[in-house]
XYZ file of N, CA, C and O in Angstrom:
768
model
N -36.671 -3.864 161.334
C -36.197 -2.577 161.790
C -37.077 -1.495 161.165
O -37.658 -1.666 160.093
N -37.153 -0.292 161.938
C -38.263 0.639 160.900
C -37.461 1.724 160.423
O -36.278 2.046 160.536
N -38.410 2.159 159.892
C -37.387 3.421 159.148
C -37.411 4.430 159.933
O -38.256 4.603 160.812
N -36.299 5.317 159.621
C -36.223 6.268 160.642
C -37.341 7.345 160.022
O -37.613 7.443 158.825
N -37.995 8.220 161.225
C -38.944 9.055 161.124
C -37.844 10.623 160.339
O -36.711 11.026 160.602
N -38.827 11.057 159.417
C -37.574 12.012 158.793
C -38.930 13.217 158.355
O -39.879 12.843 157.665
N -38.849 14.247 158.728
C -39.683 15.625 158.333
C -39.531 15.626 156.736
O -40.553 15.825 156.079
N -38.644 15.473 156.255
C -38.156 15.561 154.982
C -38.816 14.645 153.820
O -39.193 14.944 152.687
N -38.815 13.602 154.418
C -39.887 12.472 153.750
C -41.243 12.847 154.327
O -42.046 12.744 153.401
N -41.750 13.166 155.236
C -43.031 13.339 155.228
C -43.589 14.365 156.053
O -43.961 14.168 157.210
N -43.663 15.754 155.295
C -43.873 16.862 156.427
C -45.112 16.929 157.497
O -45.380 17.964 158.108
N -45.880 15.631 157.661
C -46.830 15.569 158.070
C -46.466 14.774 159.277
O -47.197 14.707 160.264
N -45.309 14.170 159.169
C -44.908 13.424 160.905
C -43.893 14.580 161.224
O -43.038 15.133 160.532
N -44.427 14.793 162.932
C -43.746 15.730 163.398
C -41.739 15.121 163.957
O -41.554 14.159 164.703
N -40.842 15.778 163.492
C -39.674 15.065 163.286
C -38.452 16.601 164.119
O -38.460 17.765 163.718
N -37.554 16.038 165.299
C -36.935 17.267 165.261
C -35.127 17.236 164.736
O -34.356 16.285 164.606
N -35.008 18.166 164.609
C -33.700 18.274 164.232
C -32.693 17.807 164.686
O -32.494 18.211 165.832
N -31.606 16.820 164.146
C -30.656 16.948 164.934
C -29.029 18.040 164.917
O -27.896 18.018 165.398
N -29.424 18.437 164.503
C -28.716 19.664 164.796
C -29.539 20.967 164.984
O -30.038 21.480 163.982
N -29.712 21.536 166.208
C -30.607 23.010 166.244
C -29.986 23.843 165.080
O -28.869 23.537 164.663
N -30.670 24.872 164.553
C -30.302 25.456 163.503
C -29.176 27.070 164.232
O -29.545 27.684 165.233
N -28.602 27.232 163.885
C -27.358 27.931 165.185
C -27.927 29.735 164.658
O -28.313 30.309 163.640
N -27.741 29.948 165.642
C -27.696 31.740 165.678
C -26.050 32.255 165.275
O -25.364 31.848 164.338
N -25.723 33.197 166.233
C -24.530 34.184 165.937
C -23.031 33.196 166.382
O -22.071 32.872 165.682
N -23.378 32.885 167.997
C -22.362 32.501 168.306
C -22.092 30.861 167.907
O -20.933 30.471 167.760
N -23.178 29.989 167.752
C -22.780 28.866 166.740
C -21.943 29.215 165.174
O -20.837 28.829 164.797
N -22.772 29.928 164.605
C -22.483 29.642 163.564
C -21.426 30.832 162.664
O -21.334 30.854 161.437
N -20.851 31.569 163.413
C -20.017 32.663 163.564
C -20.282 34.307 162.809
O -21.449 34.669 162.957
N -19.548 35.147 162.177
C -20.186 35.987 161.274
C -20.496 35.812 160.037
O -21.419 36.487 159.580
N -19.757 34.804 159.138
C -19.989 34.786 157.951
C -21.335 33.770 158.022
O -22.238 34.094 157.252
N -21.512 32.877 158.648
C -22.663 31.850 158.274
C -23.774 32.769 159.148
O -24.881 32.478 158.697
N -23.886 33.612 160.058
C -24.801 34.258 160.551
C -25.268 35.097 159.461
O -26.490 35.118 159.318
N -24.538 35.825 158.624
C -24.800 36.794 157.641
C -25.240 35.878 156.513
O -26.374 36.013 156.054
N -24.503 35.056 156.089
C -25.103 34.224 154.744
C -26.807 34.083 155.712
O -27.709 34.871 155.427
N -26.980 33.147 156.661
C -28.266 33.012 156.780
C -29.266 33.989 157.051
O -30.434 33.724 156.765
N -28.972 35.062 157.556
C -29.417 36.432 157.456
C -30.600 36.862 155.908
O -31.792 37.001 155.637
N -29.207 36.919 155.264
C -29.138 37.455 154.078
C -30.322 36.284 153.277
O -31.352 36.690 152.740
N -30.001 35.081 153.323
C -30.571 34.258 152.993
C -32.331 34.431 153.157
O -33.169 34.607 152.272
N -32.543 34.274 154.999
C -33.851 34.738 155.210
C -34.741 35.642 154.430
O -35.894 35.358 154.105
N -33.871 37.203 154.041
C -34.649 38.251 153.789
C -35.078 38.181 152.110
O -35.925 38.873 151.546
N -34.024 36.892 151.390
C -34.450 36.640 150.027
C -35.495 35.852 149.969
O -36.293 35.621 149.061
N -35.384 35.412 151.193
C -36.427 33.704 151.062
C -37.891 34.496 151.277
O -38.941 34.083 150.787
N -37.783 35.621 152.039
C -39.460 36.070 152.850
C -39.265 34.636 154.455
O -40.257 34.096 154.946
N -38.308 34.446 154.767
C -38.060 33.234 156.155
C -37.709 33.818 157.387
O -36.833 34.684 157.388
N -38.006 33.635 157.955
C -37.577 33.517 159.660
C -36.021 33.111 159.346
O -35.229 34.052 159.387
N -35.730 32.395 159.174
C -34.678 31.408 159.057
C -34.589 30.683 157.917
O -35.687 30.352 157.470
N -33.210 30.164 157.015
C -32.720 29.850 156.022
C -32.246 28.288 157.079
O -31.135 28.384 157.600
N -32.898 27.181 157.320
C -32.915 25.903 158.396
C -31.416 25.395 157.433
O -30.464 24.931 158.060
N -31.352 25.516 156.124
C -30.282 24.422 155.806
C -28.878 25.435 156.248
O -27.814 24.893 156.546
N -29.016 26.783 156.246
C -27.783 27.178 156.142
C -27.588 27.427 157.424
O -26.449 27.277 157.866
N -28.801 27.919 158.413
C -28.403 27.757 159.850
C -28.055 26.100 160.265
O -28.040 26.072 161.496
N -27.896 25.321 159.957
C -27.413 23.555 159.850
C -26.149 23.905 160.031
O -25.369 24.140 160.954
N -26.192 23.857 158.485
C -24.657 23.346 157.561
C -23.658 24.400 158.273
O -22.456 24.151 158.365
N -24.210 25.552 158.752
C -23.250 26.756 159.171
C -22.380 26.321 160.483
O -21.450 26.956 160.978
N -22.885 25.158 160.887
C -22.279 24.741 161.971
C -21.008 24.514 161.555
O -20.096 25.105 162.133
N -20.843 23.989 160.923
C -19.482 23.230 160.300
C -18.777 24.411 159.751
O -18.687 24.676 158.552
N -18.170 25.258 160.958
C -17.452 26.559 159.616
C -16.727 26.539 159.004
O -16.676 27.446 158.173
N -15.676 25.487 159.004
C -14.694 25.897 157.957
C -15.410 25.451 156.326
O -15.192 25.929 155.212
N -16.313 24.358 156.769
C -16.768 24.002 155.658
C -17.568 24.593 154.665
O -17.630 24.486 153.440
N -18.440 25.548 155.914
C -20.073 25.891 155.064
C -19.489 27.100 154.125
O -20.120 27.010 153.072
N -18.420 28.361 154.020
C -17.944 28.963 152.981
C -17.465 27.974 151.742
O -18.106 28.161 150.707
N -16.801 27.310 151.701
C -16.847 26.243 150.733
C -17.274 25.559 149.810
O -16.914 25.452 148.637
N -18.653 24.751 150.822
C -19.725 24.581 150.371
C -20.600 25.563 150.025
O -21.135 25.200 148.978
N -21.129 26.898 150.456
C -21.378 27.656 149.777
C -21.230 27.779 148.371
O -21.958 27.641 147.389
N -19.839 28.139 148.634
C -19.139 28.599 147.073
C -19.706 27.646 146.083
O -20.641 28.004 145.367
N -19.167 26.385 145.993
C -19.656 25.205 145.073
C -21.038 25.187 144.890
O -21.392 24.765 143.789
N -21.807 25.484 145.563
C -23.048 25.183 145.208
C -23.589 26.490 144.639
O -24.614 26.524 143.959
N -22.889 27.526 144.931
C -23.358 28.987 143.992
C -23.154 28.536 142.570
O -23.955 28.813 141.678
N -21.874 27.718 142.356
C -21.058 27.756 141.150
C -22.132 26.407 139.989
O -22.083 26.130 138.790
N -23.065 25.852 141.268
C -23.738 24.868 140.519
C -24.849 25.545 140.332
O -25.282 25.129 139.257
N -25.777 26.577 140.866
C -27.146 27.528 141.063
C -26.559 28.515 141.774
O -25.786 28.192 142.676
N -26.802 29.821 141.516
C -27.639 30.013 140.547
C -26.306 30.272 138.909
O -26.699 30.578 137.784
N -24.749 30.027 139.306
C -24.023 30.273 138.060
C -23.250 29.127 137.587
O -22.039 29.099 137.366
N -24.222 28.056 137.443
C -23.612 26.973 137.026
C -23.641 27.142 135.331
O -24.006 28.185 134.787
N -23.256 26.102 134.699
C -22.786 25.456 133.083
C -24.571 25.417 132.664
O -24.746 25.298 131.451
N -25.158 25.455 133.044
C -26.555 24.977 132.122
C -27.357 26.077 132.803
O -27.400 26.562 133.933
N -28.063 26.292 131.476
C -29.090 27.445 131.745
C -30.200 27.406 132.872
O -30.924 26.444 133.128
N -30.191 28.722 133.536
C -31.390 28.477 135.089
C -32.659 27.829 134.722
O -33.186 27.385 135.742
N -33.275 27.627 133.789
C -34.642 27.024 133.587
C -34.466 25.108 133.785
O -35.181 24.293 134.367
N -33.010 24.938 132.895
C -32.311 23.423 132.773
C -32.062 23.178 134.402
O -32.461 22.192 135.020
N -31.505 24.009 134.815
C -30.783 23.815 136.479
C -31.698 22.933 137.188
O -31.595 21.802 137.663
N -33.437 24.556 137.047
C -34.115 24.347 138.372
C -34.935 23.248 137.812
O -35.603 22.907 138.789
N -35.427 22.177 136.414
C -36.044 21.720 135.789
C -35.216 20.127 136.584
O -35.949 19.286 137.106
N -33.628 19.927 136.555
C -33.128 19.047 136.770
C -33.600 18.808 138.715
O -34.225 17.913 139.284
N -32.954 20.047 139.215
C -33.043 20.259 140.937
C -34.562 19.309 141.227
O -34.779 18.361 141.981
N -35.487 20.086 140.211
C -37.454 19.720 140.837
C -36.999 18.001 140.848
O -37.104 17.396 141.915
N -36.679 17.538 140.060
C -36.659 15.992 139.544
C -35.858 15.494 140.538
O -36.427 14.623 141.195
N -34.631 15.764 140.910
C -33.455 15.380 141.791
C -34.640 15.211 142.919
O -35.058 14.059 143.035
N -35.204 16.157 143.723
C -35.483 16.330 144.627
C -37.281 15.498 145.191
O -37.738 15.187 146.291
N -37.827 15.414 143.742
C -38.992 14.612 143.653
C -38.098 12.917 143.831
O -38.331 12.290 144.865
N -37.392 12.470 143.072
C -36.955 11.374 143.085
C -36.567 11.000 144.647
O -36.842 9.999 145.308
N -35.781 12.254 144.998
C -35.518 11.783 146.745
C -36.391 11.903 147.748
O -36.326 11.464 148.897
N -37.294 12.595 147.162
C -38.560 12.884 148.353
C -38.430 13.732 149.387
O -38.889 13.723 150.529
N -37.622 14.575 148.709
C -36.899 15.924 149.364
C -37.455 17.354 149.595
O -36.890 18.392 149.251
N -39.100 17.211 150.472
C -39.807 17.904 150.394
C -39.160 19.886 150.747
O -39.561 21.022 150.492
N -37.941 19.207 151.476
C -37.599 21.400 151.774
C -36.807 21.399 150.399
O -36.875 22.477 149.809
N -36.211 20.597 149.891
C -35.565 21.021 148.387
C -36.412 20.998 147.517
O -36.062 21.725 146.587
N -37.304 20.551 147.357
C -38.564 20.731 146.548
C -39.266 21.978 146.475
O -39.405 22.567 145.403
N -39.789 22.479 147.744
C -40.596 23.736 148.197
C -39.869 24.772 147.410
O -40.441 25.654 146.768
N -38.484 24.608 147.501
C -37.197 25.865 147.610
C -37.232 26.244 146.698
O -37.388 27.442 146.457
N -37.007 24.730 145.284
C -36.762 25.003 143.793
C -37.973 25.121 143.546
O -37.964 25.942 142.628
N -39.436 24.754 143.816
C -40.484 25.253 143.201
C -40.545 26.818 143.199
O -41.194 27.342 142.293
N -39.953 27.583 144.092
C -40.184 28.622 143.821
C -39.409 29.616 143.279
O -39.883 30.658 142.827
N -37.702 29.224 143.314
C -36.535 29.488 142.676
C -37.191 29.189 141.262
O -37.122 30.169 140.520
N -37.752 28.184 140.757
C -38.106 27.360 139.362
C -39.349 28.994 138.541
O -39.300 29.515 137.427
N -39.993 29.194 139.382
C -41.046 30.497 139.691
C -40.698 31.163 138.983
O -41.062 31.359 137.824
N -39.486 31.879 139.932
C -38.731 33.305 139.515
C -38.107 32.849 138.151
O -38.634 33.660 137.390
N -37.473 32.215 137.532
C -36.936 32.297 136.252
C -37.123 31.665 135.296
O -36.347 31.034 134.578
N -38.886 31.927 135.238
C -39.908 31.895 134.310
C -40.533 30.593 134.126
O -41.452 30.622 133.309
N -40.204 29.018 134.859
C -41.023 28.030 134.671
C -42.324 27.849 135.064
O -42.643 27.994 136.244
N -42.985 27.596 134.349
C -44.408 27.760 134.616
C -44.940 26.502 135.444
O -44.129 25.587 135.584
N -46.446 26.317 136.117
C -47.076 25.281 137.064
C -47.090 24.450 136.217
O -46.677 23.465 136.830
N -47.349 24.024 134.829
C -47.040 22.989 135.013
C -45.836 22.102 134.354
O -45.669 20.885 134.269
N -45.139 23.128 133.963
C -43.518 22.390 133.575
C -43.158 22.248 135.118
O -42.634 21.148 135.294
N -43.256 22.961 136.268
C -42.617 22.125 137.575
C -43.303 21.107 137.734
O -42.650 20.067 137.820
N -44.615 21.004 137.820
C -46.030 19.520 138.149
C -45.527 18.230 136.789
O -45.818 17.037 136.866
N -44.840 18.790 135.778
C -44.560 17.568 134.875
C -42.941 16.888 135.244
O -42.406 15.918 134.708
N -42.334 17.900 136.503
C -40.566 17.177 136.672
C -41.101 15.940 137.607
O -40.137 15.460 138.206
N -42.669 15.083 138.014
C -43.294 14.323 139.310
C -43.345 13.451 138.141
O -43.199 12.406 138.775
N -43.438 13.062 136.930
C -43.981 12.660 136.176
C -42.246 11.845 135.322
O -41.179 12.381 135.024
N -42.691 10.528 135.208
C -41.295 10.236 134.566
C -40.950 10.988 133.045
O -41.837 11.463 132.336
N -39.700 10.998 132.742
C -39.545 11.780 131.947
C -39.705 11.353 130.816
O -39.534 12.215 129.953
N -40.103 9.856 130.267
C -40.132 9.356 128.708
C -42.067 9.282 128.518
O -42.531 8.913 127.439
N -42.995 9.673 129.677
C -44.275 9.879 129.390
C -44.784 11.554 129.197
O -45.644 12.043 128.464
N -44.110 11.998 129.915
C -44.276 13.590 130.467
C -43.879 14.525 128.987
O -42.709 14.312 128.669
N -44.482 15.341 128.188
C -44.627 16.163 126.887
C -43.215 17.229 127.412
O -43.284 18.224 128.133
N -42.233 16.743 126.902
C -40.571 17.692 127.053
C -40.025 17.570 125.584
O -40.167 16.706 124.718
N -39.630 18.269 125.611
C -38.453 18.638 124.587
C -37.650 17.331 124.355
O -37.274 16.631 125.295
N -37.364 16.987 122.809
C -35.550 15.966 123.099
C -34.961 16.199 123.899
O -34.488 15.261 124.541
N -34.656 17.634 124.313
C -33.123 17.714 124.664
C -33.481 17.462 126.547
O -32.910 16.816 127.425
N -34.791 18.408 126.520
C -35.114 18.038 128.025
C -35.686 16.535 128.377
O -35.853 16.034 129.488
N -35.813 16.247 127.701
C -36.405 14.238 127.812
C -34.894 13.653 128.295
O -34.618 13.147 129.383
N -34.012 13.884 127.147
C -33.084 13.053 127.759
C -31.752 13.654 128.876
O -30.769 13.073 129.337
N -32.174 14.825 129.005
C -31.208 15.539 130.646
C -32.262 14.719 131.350
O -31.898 13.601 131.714
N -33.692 15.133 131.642
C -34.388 14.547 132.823
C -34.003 12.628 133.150
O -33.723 12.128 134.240
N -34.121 11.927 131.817
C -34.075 10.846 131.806
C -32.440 10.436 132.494
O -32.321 9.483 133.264
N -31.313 11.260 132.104
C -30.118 11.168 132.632
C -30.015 11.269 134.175
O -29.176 10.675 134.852
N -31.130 12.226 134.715
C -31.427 12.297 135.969
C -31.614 11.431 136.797
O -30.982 11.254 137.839
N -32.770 10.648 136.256
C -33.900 9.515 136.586
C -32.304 8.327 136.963
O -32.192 7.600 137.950
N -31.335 8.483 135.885
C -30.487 7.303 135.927
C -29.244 7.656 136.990
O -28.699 6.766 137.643
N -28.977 8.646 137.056
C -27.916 9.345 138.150
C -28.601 8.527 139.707
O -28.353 7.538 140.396
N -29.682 9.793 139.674
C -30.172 9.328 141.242
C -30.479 8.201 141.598
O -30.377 7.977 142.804
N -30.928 7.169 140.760
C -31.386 5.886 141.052
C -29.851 4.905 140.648
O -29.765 4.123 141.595
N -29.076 4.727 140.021
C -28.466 3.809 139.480
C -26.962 4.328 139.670
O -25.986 3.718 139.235
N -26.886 5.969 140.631
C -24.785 6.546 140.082
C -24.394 6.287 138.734
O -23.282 5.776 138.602
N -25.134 6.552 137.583
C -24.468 6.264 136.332
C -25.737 6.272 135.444
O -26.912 5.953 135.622
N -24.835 6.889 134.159
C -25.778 7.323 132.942
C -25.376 6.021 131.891
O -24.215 5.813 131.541
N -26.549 5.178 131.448
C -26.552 3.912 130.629
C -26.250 4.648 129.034
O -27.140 5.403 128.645
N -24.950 4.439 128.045
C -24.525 4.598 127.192
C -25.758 5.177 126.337
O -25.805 6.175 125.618
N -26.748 4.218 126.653
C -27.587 4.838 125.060
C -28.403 6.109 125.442
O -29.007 6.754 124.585
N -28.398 6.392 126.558
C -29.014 7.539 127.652
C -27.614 8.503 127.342
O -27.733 9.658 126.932
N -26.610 8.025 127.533
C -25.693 9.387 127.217
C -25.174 9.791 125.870
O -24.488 10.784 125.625
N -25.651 8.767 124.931
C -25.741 9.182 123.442
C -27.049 10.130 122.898
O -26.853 10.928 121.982
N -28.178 10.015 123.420
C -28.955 10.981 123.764
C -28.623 12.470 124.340
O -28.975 13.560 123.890
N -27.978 12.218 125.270
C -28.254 13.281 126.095
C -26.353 14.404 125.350
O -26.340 15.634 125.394
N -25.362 13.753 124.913
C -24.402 14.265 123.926
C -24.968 15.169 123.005
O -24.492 16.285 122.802
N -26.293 14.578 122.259
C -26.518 14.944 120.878
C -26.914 16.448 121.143
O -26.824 17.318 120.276
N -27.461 16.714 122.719
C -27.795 17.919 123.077
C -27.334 18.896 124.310
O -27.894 19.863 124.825
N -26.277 18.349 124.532
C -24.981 19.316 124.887
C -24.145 19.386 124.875
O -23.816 18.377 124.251
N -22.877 20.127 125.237
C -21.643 19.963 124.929
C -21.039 19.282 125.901
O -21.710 18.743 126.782
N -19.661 19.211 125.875
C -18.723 18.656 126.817
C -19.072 19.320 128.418
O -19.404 18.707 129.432
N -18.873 20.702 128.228
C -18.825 21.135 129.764
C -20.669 20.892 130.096
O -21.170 20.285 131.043
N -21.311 21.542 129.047
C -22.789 21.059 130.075
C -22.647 19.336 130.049
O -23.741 19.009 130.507
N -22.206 18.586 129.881
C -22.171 17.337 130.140
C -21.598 16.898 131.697
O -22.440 16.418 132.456
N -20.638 16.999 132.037
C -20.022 17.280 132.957
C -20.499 18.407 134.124
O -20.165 18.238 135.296
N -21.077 19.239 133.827
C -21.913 20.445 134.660
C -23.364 19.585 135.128
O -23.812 19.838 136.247
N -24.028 18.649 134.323
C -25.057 18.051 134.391
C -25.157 16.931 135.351
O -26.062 16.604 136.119
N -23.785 16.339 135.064
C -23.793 15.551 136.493
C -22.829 16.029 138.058
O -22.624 15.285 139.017
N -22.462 17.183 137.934
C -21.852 17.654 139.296
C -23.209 18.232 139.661
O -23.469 18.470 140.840
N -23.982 18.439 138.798
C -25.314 19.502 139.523
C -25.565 18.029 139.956
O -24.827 17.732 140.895
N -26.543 16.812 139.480
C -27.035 15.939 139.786
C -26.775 15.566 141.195
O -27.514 15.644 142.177
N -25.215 15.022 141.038
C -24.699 14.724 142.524
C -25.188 15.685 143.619
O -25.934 15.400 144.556
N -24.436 17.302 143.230
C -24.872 18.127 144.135
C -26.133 18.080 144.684
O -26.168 17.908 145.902
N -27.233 18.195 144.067
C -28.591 17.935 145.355
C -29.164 16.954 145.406
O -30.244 17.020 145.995
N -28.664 15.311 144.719
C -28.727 14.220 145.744
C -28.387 13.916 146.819
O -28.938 13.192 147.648
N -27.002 14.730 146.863
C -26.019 14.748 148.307
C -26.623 15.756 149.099
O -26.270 15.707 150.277
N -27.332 16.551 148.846
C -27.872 17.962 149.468
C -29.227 17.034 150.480
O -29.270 16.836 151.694
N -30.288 16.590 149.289
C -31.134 15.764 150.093
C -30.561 14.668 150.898
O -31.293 14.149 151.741
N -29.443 14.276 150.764
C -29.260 13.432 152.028
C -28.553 14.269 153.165
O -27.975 13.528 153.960
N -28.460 15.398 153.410
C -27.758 16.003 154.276
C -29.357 16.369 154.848
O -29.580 15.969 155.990
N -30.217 16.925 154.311
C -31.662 17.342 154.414
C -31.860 16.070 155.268
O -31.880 16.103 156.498
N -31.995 15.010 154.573
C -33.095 14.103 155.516
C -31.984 13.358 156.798
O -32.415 12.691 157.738
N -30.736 13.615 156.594
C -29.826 12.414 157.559
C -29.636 13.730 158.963
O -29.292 13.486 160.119
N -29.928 14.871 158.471
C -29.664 15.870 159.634
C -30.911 16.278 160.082
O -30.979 17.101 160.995
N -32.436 15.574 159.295
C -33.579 16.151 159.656
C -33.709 17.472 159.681
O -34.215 17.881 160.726
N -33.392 18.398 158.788
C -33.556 19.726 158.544
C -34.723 20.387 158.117
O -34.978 20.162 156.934
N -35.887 21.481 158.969
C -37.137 20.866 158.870
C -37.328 22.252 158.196
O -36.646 23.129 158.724
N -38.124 22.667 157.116
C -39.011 23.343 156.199
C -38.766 24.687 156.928
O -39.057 24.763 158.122
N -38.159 25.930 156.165
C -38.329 26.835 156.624
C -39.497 27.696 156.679
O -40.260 27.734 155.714
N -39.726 28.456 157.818
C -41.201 29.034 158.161
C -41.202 31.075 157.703
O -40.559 32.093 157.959
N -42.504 30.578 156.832
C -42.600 32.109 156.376
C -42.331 33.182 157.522
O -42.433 32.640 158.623
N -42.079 34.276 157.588
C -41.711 35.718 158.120
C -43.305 35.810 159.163
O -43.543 36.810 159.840
């Protein structure tokens, strides 16, 4: 059987959406305005995940919300967030969540090559303790649903209870994000 063709895995095969990305009357006033609003932060034509997800209205305020509450005002500091997101999203091969946080990662001060070192596993790559073993907790989330004891005795020694718990609802959050990305084929939003 082959794999399915996905924009997301490889922006170089041409792949179309299955869901068109909705205007006014799809996606009603509030998801028209979130994606609006969205566009004019991005410098985009279009915000593709939120014209998507906006389809689903009762949901996409919701989902919104939660994912504000994980980025940009989640439990762990924005540098930790967008440092975890680059990795989440390298691991899935989640090239529009990648693009997004490379440049979200930008704005709140990570430099080229602390984003070029989240491609790089995290026990070779020059990080911090505390960032060695969040990234490494990462590496074990996305690949395995679960952090191996001596990985979360590590990763304790350098946060507390709630960033512990904040560390893996973010995790989940844009593993589940890239699979909404690649299972809905949601394709790279295009500059202005």
């Amino acid at each position: 059987m082959s794999q399915p063709r996905s924009n997301d895995s490889d922006p170089r095969e041409p792949a179309r959406p299955r869901i068109r990305p909705g205007g006014f009357r799809e996606l009603g006033p509030v998801g028209w305005a979130v994606n609006r609003l969205g566009a004019r932060v991005t410098g985009s034509r279009d915000v593709h995940l939120f014209a998507t997800l906006g389809h689903a209205r009762r949901l996409f305020p919701a989902w919104l919300a939660y994912s504000g509450m994980m980025m940009p005002f989640g439990v762990l500091d924005r540098r930790t967030t967008e440092l975890v997101i680059l990795r989440v999203a390298h691991l899935r091969g989640s090239v529009y969540e990648r693009a997004h946080h490379e440049r979200i990662g930008a704005r709140v001060g990570l430099d080229d090559d602390e984003i070029a070192r989240t491609l790089a596993d995290p026990a070779a790559a020059d990080w911090t303790d505390r960032l060695r073993a969040v990234l490494t907790a990462v590496d074990e989330l996305v690949r395995t649903k679960d952090i191996a004891d001596d990985t979360w005795a590590a990763l304790a020694a350098h946060l507390d209870e709630s960033e512990l718990v904040g560390l893996v609802q973010l995790v989940a959050q844009y593993d589940g994000l890239a699979t909404s990305l690649r299972a809905l084929r949601i394709q790279p939003d295009r500059p202005r």
